Coordinates of C-alpha atoms in Angstrom, one line a residue:
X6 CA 358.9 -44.0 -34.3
X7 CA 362.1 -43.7 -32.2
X8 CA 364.1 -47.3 -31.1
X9 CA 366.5 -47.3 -28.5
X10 CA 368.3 -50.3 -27.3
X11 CA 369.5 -51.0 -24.0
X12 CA 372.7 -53.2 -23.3
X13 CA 372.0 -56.6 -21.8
X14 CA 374.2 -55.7 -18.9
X15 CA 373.1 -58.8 -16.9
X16 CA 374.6 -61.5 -19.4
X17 CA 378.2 -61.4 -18.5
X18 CA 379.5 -60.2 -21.8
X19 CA 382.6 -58.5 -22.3
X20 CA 383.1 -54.5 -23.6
X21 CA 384.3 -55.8 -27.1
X22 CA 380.3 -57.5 -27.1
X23 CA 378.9 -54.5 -26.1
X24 CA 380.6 -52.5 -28.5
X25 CA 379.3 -54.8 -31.2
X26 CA 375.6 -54.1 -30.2
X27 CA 375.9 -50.2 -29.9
X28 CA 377.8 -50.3 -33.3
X29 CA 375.2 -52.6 -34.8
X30 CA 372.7 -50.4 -33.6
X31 CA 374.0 -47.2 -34.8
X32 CA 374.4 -48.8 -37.9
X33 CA 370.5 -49.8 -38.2
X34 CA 369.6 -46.7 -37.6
X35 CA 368.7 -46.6 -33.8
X36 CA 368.0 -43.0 -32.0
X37 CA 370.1 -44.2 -28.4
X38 CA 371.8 -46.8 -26.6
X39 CA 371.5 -47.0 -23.0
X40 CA 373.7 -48.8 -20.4
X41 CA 372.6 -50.0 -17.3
X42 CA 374.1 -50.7 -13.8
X43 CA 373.7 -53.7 -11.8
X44 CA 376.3 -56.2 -11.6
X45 CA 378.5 -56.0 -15.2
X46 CA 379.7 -52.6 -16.7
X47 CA 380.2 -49.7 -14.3
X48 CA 378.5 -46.9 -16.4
X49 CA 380.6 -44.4 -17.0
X50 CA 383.6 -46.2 -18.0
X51 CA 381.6 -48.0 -20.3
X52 CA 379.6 -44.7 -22.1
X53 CA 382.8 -43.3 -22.3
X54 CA 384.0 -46.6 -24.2
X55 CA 380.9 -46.2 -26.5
X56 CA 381.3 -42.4 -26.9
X57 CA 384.5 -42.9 -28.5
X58 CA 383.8 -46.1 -30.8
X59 CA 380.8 -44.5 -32.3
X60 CA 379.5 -41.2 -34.2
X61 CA 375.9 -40.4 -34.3
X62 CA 373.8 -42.4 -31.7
X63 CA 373.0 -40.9 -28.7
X64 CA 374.2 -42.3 -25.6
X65 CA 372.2 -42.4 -22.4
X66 CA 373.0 -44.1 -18.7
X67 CA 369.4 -46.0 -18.2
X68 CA 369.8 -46.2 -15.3
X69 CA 372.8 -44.9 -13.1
X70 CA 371.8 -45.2 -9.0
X71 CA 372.2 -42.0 -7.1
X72 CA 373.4 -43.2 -4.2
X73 CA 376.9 -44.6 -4.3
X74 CA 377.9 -42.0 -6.5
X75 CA 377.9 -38.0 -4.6
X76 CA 375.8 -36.0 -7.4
X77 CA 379.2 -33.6 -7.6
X78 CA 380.7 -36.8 -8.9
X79 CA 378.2 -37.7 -11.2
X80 CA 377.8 -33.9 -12.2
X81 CA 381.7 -34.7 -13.2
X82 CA 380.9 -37.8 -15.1
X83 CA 378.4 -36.6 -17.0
X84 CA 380.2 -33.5 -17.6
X85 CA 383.4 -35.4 -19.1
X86 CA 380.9 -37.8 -21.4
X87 CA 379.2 -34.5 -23.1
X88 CA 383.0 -32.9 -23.8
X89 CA 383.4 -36.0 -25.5
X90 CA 380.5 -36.6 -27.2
X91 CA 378.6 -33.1 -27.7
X92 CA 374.9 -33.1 -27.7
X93 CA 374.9 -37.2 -27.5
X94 CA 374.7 -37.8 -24.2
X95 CA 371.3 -38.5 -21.9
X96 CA 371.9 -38.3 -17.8
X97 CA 369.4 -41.3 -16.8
X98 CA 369.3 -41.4 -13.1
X99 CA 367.4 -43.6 -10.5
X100 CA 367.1 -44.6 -6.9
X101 CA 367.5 -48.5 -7.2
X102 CA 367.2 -50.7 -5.0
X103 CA 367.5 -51.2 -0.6
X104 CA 369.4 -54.5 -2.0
X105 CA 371.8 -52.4 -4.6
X106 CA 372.0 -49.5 -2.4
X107 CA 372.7 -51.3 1.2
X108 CA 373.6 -54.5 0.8
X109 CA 375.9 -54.4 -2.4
X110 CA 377.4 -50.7 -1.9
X111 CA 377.1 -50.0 1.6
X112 CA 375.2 -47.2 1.4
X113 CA 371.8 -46.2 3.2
X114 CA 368.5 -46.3 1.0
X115 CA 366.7 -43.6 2.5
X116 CA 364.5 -40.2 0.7
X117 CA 364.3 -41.4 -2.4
X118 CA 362.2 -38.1 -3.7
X119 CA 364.4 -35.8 -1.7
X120 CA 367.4 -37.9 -3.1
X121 CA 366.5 -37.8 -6.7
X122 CA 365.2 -33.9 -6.5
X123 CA 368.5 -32.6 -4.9
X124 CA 370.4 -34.7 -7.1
X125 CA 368.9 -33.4 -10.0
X126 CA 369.5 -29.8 -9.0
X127 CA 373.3 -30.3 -8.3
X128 CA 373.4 -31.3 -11.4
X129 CA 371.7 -28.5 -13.0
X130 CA 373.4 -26.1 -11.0
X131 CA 376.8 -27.5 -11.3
X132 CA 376.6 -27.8 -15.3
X133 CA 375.8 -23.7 -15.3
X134 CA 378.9 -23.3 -13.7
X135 CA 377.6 -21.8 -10.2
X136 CA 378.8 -22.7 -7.2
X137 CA 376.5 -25.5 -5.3
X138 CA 375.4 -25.9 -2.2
X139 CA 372.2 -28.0 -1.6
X140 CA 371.2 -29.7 1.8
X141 CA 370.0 -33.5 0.6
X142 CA 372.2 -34.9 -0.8
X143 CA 374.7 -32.8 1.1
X144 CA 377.0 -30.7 -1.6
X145 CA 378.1 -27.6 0.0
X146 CA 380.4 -24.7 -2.2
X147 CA 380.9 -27.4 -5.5
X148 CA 382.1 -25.5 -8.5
X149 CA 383.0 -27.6 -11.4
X150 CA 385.5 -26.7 -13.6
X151 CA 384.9 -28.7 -16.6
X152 CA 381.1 -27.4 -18.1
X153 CA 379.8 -29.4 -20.7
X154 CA 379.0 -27.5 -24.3
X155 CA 375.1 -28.6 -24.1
X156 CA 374.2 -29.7 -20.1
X157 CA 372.7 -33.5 -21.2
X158 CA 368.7 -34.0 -20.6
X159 CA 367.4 -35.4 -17.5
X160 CA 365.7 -38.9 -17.6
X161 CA 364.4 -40.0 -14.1
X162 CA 363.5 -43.6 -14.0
X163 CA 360.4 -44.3 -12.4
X164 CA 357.6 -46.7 -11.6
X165 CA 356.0 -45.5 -8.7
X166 CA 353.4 -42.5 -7.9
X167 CA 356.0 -40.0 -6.2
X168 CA 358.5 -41.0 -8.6
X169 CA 356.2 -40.4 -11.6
X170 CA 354.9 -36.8 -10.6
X171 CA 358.2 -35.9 -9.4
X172 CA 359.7 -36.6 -12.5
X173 CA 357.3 -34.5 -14.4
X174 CA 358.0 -31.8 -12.1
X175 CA 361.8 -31.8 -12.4
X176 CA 362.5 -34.0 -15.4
X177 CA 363.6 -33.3 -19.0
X178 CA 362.3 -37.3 -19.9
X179 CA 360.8 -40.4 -18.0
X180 CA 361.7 -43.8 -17.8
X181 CA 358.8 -45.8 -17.8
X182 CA 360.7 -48.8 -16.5
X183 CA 358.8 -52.4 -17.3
X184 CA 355.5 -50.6 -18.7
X185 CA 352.9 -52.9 -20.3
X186 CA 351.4 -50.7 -22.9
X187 CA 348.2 -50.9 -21.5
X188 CA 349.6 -49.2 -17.9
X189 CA 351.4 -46.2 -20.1
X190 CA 348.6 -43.8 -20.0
X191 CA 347.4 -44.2 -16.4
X192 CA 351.8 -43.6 -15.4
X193 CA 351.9 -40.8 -18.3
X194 CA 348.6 -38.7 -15.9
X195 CA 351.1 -39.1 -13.5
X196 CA 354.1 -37.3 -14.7
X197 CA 351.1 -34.8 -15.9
X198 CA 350.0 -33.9 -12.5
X199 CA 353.4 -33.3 -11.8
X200 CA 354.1 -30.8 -14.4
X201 CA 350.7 -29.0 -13.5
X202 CA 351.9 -29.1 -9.9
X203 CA 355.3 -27.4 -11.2
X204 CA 353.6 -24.8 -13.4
X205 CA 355.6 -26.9 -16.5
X206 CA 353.8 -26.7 -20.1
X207 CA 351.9 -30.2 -20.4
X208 CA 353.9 -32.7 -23.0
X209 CA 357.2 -31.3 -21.2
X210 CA 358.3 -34.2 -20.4
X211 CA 359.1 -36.8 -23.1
X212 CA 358.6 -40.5 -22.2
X213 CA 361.0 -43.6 -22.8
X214 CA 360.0 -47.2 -22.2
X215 CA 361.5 -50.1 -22.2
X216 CA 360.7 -53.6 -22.8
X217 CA 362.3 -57.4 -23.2
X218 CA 362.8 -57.9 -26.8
X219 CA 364.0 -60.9 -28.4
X220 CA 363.6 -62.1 -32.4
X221 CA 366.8 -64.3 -32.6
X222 CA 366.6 -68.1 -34.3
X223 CA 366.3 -69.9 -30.6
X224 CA 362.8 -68.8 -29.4
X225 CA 361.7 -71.5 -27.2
X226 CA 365.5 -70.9 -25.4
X227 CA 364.5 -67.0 -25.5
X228 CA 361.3 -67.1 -24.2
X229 CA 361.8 -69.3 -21.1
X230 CA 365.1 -66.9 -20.5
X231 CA 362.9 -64.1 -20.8
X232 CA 360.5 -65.5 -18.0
X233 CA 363.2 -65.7 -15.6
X234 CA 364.0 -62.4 -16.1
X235 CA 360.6 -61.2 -15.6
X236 CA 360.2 -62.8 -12.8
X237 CA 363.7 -61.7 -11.2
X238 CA 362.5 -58.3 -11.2
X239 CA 359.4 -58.3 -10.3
X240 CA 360.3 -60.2 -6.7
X241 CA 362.5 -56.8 -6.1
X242 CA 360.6 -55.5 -3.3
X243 CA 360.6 -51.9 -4.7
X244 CA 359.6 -53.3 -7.8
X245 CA 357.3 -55.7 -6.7
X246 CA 353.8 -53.2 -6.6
X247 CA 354.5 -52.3 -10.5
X248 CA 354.3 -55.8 -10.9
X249 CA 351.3 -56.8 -9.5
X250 CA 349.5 -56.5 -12.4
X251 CA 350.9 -58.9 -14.6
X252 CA 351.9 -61.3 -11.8
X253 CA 348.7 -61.4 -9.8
X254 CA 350.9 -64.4 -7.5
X255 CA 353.9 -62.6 -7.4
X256 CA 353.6 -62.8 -3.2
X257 CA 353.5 -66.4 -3.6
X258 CA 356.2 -66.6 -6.5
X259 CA 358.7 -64.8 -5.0
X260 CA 358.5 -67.0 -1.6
X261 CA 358.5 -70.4 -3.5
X262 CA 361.3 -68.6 -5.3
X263 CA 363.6 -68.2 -1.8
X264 CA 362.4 -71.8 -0.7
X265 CA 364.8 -72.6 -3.5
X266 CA 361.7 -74.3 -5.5
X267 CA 362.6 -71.9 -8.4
X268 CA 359.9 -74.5 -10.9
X269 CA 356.9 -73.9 -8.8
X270 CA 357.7 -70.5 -9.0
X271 CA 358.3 -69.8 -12.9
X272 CA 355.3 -72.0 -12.6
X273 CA 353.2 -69.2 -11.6
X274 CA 354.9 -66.6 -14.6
X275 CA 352.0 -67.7 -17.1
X276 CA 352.9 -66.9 -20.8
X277 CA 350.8 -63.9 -20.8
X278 CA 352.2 -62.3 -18.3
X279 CA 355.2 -62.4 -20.2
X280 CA 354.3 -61.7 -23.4
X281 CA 352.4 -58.4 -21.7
X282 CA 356.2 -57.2 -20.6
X283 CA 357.8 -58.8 -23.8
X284 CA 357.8 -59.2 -27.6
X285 CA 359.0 -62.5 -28.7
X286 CA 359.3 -63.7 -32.1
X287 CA 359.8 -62.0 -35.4
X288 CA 361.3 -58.7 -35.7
X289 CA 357.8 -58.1 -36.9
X290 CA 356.7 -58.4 -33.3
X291 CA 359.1 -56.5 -31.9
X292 CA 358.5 -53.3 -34.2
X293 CA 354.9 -54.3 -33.4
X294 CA 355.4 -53.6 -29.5
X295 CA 357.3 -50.5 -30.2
X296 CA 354.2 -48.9 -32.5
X297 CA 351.8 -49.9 -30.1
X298 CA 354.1 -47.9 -27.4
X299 CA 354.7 -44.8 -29.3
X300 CA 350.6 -44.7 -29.9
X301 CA 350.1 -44.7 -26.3
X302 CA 352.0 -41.5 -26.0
X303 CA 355.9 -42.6 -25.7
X304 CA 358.7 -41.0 -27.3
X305 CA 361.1 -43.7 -27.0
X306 CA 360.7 -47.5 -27.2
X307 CA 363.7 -49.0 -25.8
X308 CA 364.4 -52.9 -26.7
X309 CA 366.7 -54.6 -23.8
X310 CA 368.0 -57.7 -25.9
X311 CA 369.2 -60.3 -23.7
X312 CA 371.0 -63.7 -25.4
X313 CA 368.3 -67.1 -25.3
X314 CA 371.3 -68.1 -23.3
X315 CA 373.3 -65.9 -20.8
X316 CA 376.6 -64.7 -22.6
X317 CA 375.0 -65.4 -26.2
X318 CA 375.6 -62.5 -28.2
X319 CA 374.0 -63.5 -32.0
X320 CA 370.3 -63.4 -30.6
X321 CA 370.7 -59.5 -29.7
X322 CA 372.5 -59.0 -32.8
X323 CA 369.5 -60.3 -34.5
X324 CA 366.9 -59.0 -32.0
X325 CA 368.7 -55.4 -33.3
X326 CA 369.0 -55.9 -36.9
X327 CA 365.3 -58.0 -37.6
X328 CA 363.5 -55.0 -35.6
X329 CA 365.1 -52.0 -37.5
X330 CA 364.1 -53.7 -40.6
X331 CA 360.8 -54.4 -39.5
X332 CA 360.1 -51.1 -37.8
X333 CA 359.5 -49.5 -41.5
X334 CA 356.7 -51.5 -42.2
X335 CA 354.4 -52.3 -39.0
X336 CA 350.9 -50.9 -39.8
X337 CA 350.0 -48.2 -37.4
X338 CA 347.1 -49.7 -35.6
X339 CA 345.0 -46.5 -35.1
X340 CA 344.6 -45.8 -39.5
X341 CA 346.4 -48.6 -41.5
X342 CA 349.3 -46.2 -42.5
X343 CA 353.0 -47.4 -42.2
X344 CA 354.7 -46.2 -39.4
X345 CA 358.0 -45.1 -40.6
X346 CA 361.1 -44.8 -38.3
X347 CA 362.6 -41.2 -37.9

């Protein structure tokens, strides 16, 4: 049973605190660390940080937006990261968000499959060493000079249809972003379909979820930050359809939400709905959620371990440290065995 932890990139905490957690991590015994990109670290700069301060644990970008980076760029990037850290670095990539891509960047949010498909072959191509030229997104006669010594796996992000078969046609892994365990099976038929559509061996495509996680000493404080967060996401309107399971009132949240009456709208984030996206309590629990995803076919069970408080940093320390321990002894649900970490 593989655990990955992915930095709490939204909580305003300094590289020095990030470092801690990826250390901490490593340390415990984790298989990856993954940085986001939203408003804190820029992604690169920050892996590269992590790449030199650690050893063994692989380092991924979960996830890096394709559009205000070119893909000869990020072919660059990714290229630099591996010379660094050989055979420890994952290339997670992802279309984001109209808001992200337009709004904050300046940059239009159109073709997402095109976008993530072409990007995916620059990179490909460009890490062989060939000379590139590929129509969407534009990159005509890019050579790069610097090859990495292994070309990093693939992980597309995705939550949608498209974005699930394309990544099982194209893909080396999948991010199953904000999977309930009980929706991985019918999104894992769908990166299925697209291997069959691809001619790709079934299973070639390994799966990675992630999932709140928080075991800290200040529940209450965690779990009501934790429902926020839930509910920040899922009133993304490219996120909002995955959602619409677990928030059946999400429509109705998100537009109490904009009227400013942010109660009403938590109001309608029930505790089940949260606890269906994240594991709260013991480290017990967390290792619990993890198990449950790795029996429902995932590779990778990625804990995102924000503070009970923005900028609190002891809750993911503990969040990392109570799960590792606890990940050696969960009962397997399907025979009573012990699932044992790898």
């Amino acid at each position: 049973m593989k655990l990955g932890v992915t930095l709490p990139v939204d909580d305003g905490l300094g590289v020095p605190e990030y470092l801690r957690l990826v250390r901490a991590a490593e340390e415990a015994g984790y298989d990856s660390a993954w940085v986001g990109e939203v408003t804190g670290p820029e992604v690169f700069s920050m892996l590269g940080v992590l790449a030199a301060s650690t050893s063994r644990i692989r380092l991924g970008s979960g996830i890096a937006t394709v559009y205000p980076r070119s893909p000869a760029l990020a072919a660059m990037g990714f290229a630099t990261l591996a010379s660094a850290a050989p055979g420890r670095i994952v290339a997670g990539l992802g279309a984001s968000s109209p808001m992200i891509t337009e709004d904050w960047h300046g940059r239009t949010h159109s073709r997402p499959l095109a976008t993530i498909e072409g990007y995916v072959r620059v990179l490909r191509a460009a890490w062989a060493g060939e000379r590139v030229s590929v129509e969407h997104p534009r990159t005509q006669g890019f050579r790069a000079t610097l090859l990495p010594p292994e070309p990093p796996p693939i992980v597309v992000g995705a939550m949608n249809p498209g974005m699930l078969r394309l990544a099982g046609r194209v893909a080396d892994g999948v991010f199953l972003t904000w999977s309930p365990v009980d929706e991985i099976a019918a999104k894992l038929a769908l990166v299925r379909e697209g291997e069959r559509e691809a001619g790709r061996e079934p299973g070639s495509v390994w799966a990675m979820v992630s999932f709140w996680a928080y075991a800290g000493d200040r529940l209450p404080e965690g779990r009501e930050r934790l429902r926020r967060l839930c509910l920040q996401y899922a009133m993304v309107p490219t996120h909002a359809g995955s959602f619409t399971g677990v928030f059946p009132e999400i429509a109705r949240a998100t537009e109490l939400w904009r009227s400013g009456d942010r109660r009403a709208a938590l109001a309608l984030a029930p505790d089940e709905a949260v606890h269906r996206l994240c594991a709260v309590g013991t480290g017990e629990t967390v290792a619990a959620r993890a198990a449950a995803m790795h029996e429902a076919g995932v590779d990778l069970a990625v804990l995102l371990t924000p503070g009970a408080v923005p900028g609190e940093i002891d809750g993911p320390l503990q969040t990392i440290a109570r799960a590792a321990a606890a990940a050696g002894t969960v009962k397997n649900r399907t025979n009573g065995t012990l699932a044992h970490q790898e």
